[in-house]
mmCIF file of C-alpha atoms in Angstrom:
data_model
loop_
_atom_site.group_PDB
_atom_site.id
_atom_site.type_symbol
_atom_site.label_atom_id
_atom_site.label_comp_id
_atom_site.label_asym_id
_atom_site.label_seq_id
_atom_site.Cartn_x
_atom_site.Cartn_y
_atom_site.Cartn_z
ATOM 1 C CA MET A 1 -33.288 -45.638 -1.688
ATOM 2 C CA PRO A 2 -29.509 -45.734 -2.347
ATOM 3 C CA SER A 3 -27.552 -48.621 -0.978
ATOM 4 C CA ALA A 4 -25.446 -48.219 2.116
ATOM 5 C CA ALA A 5 -22.240 -48.330 0.017
ATOM 6 C CA LEU A 6 -23.494 -45.626 -2.394
ATOM 7 C CA GLN A 7 -24.698 -43.494 0.501
ATOM 8 C CA SER A 8 -21.253 -43.726 2.061
ATOM 9 C CA VAL A 9 -19.581 -42.567 -1.176
ATOM 10 C CA LEU A 10 -22.011 -39.644 -1.537
ATOM 11 C CA ASP A 11 -21.523 -38.591 2.056
ATOM 12 C CA GLY A 12 -17.757 -38.629 1.593
ATOM 13 C CA ARG A 13 -17.887 -36.490 -1.543
ATOM 14 C CA PHE A 14 -20.216 -33.921 -0.003
ATOM 15 C CA ALA A 15 -18.101 -33.764 3.125
ATOM 16 C CA GLU A 16 -15.037 -33.042 0.996
ATOM 17 C CA LEU A 17 -16.843 -30.279 -0.906
ATOM 18 C CA LEU A 18 -18.278 -28.656 2.213
ATOM 19 C CA GLN A 19 -15.241 -28.773 4.441
ATOM 20 C CA PHE A 20 -13.552 -25.484 5.294
ATOM 21 C CA ARG A 21 -10.478 -24.745 3.246
ATOM 22 C CA GLU A 22 -8.153 -22.148 4.681
ATOM 23 C CA LYS A 23 -6.946 -19.528 2.226
ATOM 24 C CA PRO A 24 -3.266 -20.261 1.478
ATOM 25 C CA ALA A 25 -0.870 -17.665 2.814
ATOM 26 C CA GLN A 26 0.503 -15.364 0.133
ATOM 27 C CA PRO A 27 4.138 -14.264 0.319
ATOM 28 C CA PRO A 28 4.390 -10.551 1.174
ATOM 29 C CA LEU A 29 5.964 -7.939 -1.088
ATOM 30 C CA PRO A 30 9.390 -6.770 0.152
ATOM 31 C CA SER A 31 9.577 -3.026 0.674
ATOM 32 C CA GLY A 32 13.293 -2.815 -0.003
ATOM 33 C CA ILE A 33 13.952 -2.150 3.708
ATOM 34 C CA PRO A 34 15.143 -5.201 5.689
ATOM 35 C CA ASP A 35 12.418 -6.838 7.798
ATOM 36 C CA LEU A 36 9.672 -4.619 6.381
ATOM 37 C CA ASP A 37 7.250 -6.364 4.014
ATOM 38 C CA PHE A 38 3.816 -5.392 2.705
ATOM 39 C CA PRO A 39 1.010 -7.978 3.027
ATOM 40 C CA ARG A 40 -0.809 -9.065 -0.126
ATOM 41 C CA GLY A 41 -4.579 -9.122 -0.224
ATOM 42 C CA ALA A 42 -4.677 -6.239 2.249
ATOM 43 C CA VAL A 43 -4.489 -2.470 2.659
ATOM 44 C CA THR A 44 -1.237 -0.902 3.870
ATOM 45 C CA GLU A 45 -1.190 2.771 4.825
ATOM 46 C CA ILE A 46 1.916 4.931 5.132
ATOM 47 C CA TYR A 47 1.311 8.317 6.683
ATOM 48 C CA GLY A 48 3.241 11.289 7.970
ATOM 49 C CA PRO A 49 4.092 14.923 7.192
ATOM 50 C CA PRO A 50 5.693 15.891 3.866
ATOM 51 C CA SER A 51 9.385 15.039 3.388
ATOM 52 C CA THR A 52 9.384 12.154 5.863
ATOM 53 C CA GLY A 53 10.069 9.259 3.477
ATOM 54 C CA ARG A 54 6.609 8.312 2.230
ATOM 55 C CA THR A 55 7.569 8.656 -1.434
ATOM 56 C CA THR A 56 10.908 6.933 -0.814
ATOM 57 C CA LEU A 57 9.050 3.915 0.546
ATOM 58 C CA LEU A 58 6.613 3.963 -2.373
ATOM 59 C CA LEU A 59 9.383 4.011 -4.976
ATOM 60 C CA SER A 60 11.307 1.307 -3.119
ATOM 61 C CA ALA A 61 8.251 -0.979 -3.120
ATOM 62 C CA LEU A 62 7.520 -0.264 -6.795
ATOM 63 C CA ALA A 63 11.132 -1.093 -7.646
ATOM 64 C CA GLN A 64 10.872 -4.398 -5.764
ATOM 65 C CA ALA A 65 7.604 -5.352 -7.460
ATOM 66 C CA THR A 66 8.586 -4.399 -11.019
ATOM 67 C CA ALA A 67 11.945 -6.162 -10.596
ATOM 68 C CA ARG A 68 9.869 -9.320 -10.059
ATOM 69 C CA GLU A 69 8.134 -8.565 -13.378
ATOM 70 C CA GLU A 70 4.908 -7.659 -11.602
ATOM 71 C CA VAL A 71 2.743 -4.967 -13.149
ATOM 72 C CA CYS A 72 1.818 -2.130 -10.772
ATOM 73 C CA ALA A 73 -0.635 0.754 -10.851
ATOM 74 C CA LEU A 74 -0.165 4.204 -9.334
ATOM 75 C CA ILE A 75 -3.200 6.416 -8.800
ATOM 76 C CA ASP A 76 -1.535 9.823 -8.601
ATOM 77 C CA VAL A 77 -4.174 11.999 -6.957
ATOM 78 C CA ASP A 78 -2.331 15.330 -7.135
ATOM 79 C CA ASP A 79 0.022 14.721 -10.090
ATOM 80 C CA ALA A 80 3.062 14.541 -7.799
ATOM 81 C CA PHE A 81 4.787 11.527 -9.403
ATOM 82 C CA GLU A 82 8.141 12.148 -11.110
ATOM 83 C CA PRO A 83 9.016 9.365 -13.592
ATOM 84 C CA SER A 84 12.698 10.354 -13.667
ATOM 85 C CA SER A 85 13.025 9.982 -9.894
ATOM 86 C CA ALA A 86 11.193 6.649 -10.063
ATOM 87 C CA ALA A 87 13.507 5.340 -12.773
ATOM 88 C CA ALA A 88 16.541 6.434 -10.743
ATOM 89 C CA ALA A 89 15.141 4.484 -7.782
ATOM 90 C CA GLY A 90 14.969 1.324 -9.900
ATOM 91 C CA VAL A 91 11.303 1.320 -10.945
ATOM 92 C CA ALA A 92 10.711 -0.370 -14.325
ATOM 93 C CA LEU A 93 8.402 2.238 -15.857
ATOM 94 C CA ASN A 94 7.276 -0.128 -18.618
ATOM 95 C CA ARG A 95 5.544 -2.193 -15.894
ATOM 96 C CA LEU A 96 3.822 0.774 -14.236
ATOM 97 C CA LEU A 97 0.349 2.088 -15.069
ATOM 98 C CA TRP A 98 0.408 5.778 -14.097
ATOM 99 C CA ILE A 99 -3.031 7.346 -13.638
ATOM 100 C CA ARG A 100 -3.129 11.104 -13.054
ATOM 101 C CA CYS A 101 -6.201 12.512 -11.292
ATOM 102 C CA GLY A 102 -5.492 16.241 -11.383
ATOM 103 C CA GLY A 103 -6.263 16.820 -7.710
ATOM 104 C CA HIS A 104 -9.700 15.180 -7.803
ATOM 105 C CA ALA A 105 -9.833 12.884 -4.754
ATOM 106 C CA GLU A 106 -13.298 11.593 -5.603
ATOM 107 C CA ARG A 107 -12.129 10.591 -9.076
ATOM 108 C CA ALA A 108 -9.124 8.855 -7.532
ATOM 109 C CA LEU A 109 -11.372 6.773 -5.288
ATOM 110 C CA LYS A 110 -13.441 5.591 -8.244
ATOM 111 C CA VAL A 111 -10.345 4.769 -10.296
ATOM 112 C CA THR A 112 -8.744 2.873 -7.414
ATOM 113 C CA ASP A 113 -11.893 0.816 -6.992
ATOM 114 C CA LEU A 114 -11.941 -0.056 -10.709
ATOM 115 C CA VAL A 115 -8.244 -0.953 -10.801
ATOM 116 C CA VAL A 116 -8.400 -3.177 -7.697
ATOM 117 C CA GLN A 117 -11.569 -4.874 -8.943
ATOM 118 C CA GLY A 118 -9.925 -5.444 -12.331
ATOM 119 C CA GLY A 119 -7.103 -7.444 -10.739
ATOM 120 C CA GLY A 120 -3.806 -8.521 -12.231
ATOM 121 C CA PHE A 121 -1.601 -5.994 -10.414
ATOM 122 C CA GLY A 122 1.138 -6.887 -7.980
ATOM 123 C CA MET A 123 0.658 -3.565 -6.263
ATOM 124 C CA VAL A 124 -1.883 -0.773 -6.516
ATOM 125 C CA ALA A 125 -0.776 2.485 -4.890
ATOM 126 C CA MET A 126 -2.970 5.512 -4.228
ATOM 127 C CA ASP A 127 -0.958 8.626 -3.415
ATOM 128 C CA LEU A 128 -2.967 10.971 -1.187
ATOM 129 C CA GLY A 129 0.229 12.438 0.258
ATOM 130 C CA ASN A 130 -0.344 15.912 -1.172
ATOM 131 C CA THR A 131 -4.112 15.905 -0.692
ATOM 132 C CA PRO A 132 -5.177 18.464 1.941
ATOM 133 C CA PRO A 133 -6.066 16.694 5.212
ATOM 134 C CA GLU A 134 -9.490 18.348 5.335
ATOM 135 C CA THR A 135 -10.254 16.754 1.944
ATOM 136 C CA ALA A 136 -8.825 13.322 2.811
ATOM 137 C CA ARG A 137 -10.764 13.191 6.079
ATOM 138 C CA ARG A 138 -13.999 13.478 4.125
ATOM 139 C CA ILE A 139 -13.397 10.146 2.386
ATOM 140 C CA PRO A 140 -16.318 8.054 3.678
ATOM 141 C CA PRO A 141 -15.507 4.956 5.764
ATOM 142 C CA ALA A 142 -17.534 2.929 3.240
ATOM 143 C CA SER A 143 -14.851 3.590 0.613
ATOM 144 C CA TRP A 144 -12.114 2.154 2.822
ATOM 145 C CA PHE A 145 -14.234 -0.900 3.663
ATOM 146 C CA ARG A 146 -14.912 -1.410 -0.038
ATOM 147 C CA PHE A 147 -11.185 -1.282 -0.825
ATOM 148 C CA ARG A 148 -10.423 -3.797 1.932
ATOM 149 C CA HIS A 149 -13.103 -6.153 0.654
ATOM 150 C CA ALA A 150 -12.030 -5.768 -2.989
ATOM 151 C CA VAL A 151 -8.354 -6.535 -2.380
ATOM 152 C CA GLN A 152 -8.670 -9.326 0.192
ATOM 153 C CA ASN A 153 -9.123 -12.132 -2.351
ATOM 154 C CA THR A 154 -6.390 -10.903 -4.694
ATOM 155 C CA ASN A 155 -2.605 -11.208 -4.834
ATOM 156 C CA SER A 156 -2.237 -7.417 -4.782
ATOM 157 C CA VAL A 157 -0.832 -5.009 -2.240
ATOM 158 C CA LEU A 158 -3.047 -1.933 -1.869
ATOM 159 C CA LEU A 159 -0.702 0.784 -0.647
ATOM 160 C CA VAL A 160 -2.043 4.193 0.407
ATOM 161 C CA LEU A 161 0.135 7.258 1.084
ATOM 162 C CA GLU A 162 -1.445 9.853 3.388
ATOM 163 C CA GLN A 163 -0.725 12.699 5.776
ATOM 164 C CA GLY A 164 -2.826 11.029 8.488
ATOM 165 C CA PRO A 165 -4.145 7.521 9.285
ATOM 166 C CA TYR A 166 -7.322 7.780 7.226
ATOM 167 C CA ALA A 167 -7.797 4.073 6.408
ATOM 168 C CA ARG A 168 -7.641 3.214 10.121
ATOM 169 C CA SER A 169 -9.272 -0.154 10.907
ATOM 170 C CA CYS A 170 -9.339 -1.125 7.219
ATOM 171 C CA ALA A 171 -5.537 -1.198 7.059
ATOM 172 C CA ALA A 172 -3.765 -4.437 7.906
ATOM 173 C CA LEU A 173 -0.442 -2.596 8.216
ATOM 174 C CA SER A 174 -0.142 1.018 9.393
ATOM 175 C CA LEU A 175 3.205 2.833 9.277
ATOM 176 C CA GLU A 176 3.975 6.364 10.462
ATOM 177 C CA THR A 177 6.981 8.174 8.999
ATOM 178 C CA SER A 178 8.969 11.002 10.572
ATOM 179 C CA ARG A 179 12.191 12.900 9.915
ATOM 180 C CA GLN A 180 15.000 12.416 12.426
ATOM 181 C CA ALA A 181 17.820 14.561 11.045
ATOM 182 C CA VAL A 182 18.891 16.506 7.951
ATOM 183 C CA ALA A 183 22.462 16.550 6.631
ATOM 184 C CA TRP A 184 23.796 19.568 4.726
ATOM 185 C CA SER A 185 27.096 20.263 2.982
ATOM 186 C CA GLY A 186 28.790 23.662 2.816
ATOM 187 C CA ALA A 187 29.454 26.384 5.340
ATOM 188 C CA ALA A 188 26.790 27.646 7.699
ATOM 189 C CA ASN A 189 25.103 30.941 6.747
ATOM 190 C CA CYS A 190 26.297 30.359 3.199
ATOM 191 C CA SER A 191 25.262 28.340 0.173
ATOM 192 C CA GLN A 192 24.438 24.815 1.357
ATOM 193 C CA LEU A 193 23.353 21.642 -0.397
ATOM 194 C CA LEU A 194 21.090 18.937 1.000
ATOM 195 C CA ARG A 195 23.086 15.709 1.368
ATOM 196 C CA GLY A 196 20.383 13.493 2.806
ATOM 197 C CA MET A 197 17.949 12.815 5.632
ATOM 198 C CA ARG A 198 17.673 10.318 8.431
ATOM 199 C CA LEU A 199 14.131 8.973 8.426
ATOM 200 C CA HIS A 200 12.187 6.898 10.916
ATOM 201 C CA ILE A 201 9.227 4.533 10.531
ATOM 202 C CA GLU A 202 7.068 3.367 13.416
ATOM 203 C CA GLN A 203 4.659 0.464 12.999
ATOM 204 C CA HIS A 204 1.308 1.145 14.677
ATOM 205 C CA LYS A 205 -0.674 -1.778 13.285
ATOM 206 C CA PRO A 206 -0.253 -4.595 14.032
ATOM 207 C CA ARG A 207 0.886 -3.026 17.302
ATOM 208 C CA THR A 208 4.504 -3.995 17.914
ATOM 209 C CA GLN A 209 7.702 -2.412 19.127
ATOM 210 C CA ILE A 210 9.246 -2.647 15.661
ATOM 211 C CA THR A 211 10.771 0.574 14.310
ATOM 212 C CA PHE A 212 12.857 1.191 11.206
ATOM 213 C CA ASP A 213 15.459 3.825 10.386
ATOM 214 C CA PHE A 214 16.755 4.543 6.914
ATOM 215 C CA ALA A 215 18.566 7.238 4.954
ATOM 216 C CA SER A 216 17.213 9.099 1.961
#
């Protein structure tokens, strides 16, 4: 039988090993819009109709991440990504892994799973923004739960662009985009040029009264 002193030492060591250790908080990734950050180790979904700022937010976040010398991955489901527009928005393309899926949503899900599981990315973005809603709605809930589980112990942001809130309960942050106003130059009923848009973001999860407005 061990002595009382030895037993005390052993008990202390086992207690230290078995005690609960809270996961340290990870600093969020700035989106480029004041007061709007994306949580790491979690799924963020941005959804809304076309031309409501989803891509603007994506490029802004990619620019923020690559400026911090983080490597990012973009799973481009419908080949909608334009490298020239991304570079103009400040994205360092040499730190971006661009994966084109040719419109195959199922392939995109498998690739996203592999990339998140592989680790090492500051942000992994899956762009379902141009995927038909009837196709996106068929993504099984198990896929979203798998993504949430895969990213939760990493330092990555998993950002999903959609037309509707498909990730639902698996998203830690849910943002809905909408278009408020469109500015044109030139005379009415004549040749006009688009000058910009006033866009609006409403945060649905976590449920708060926070809203954001920005120009594009």
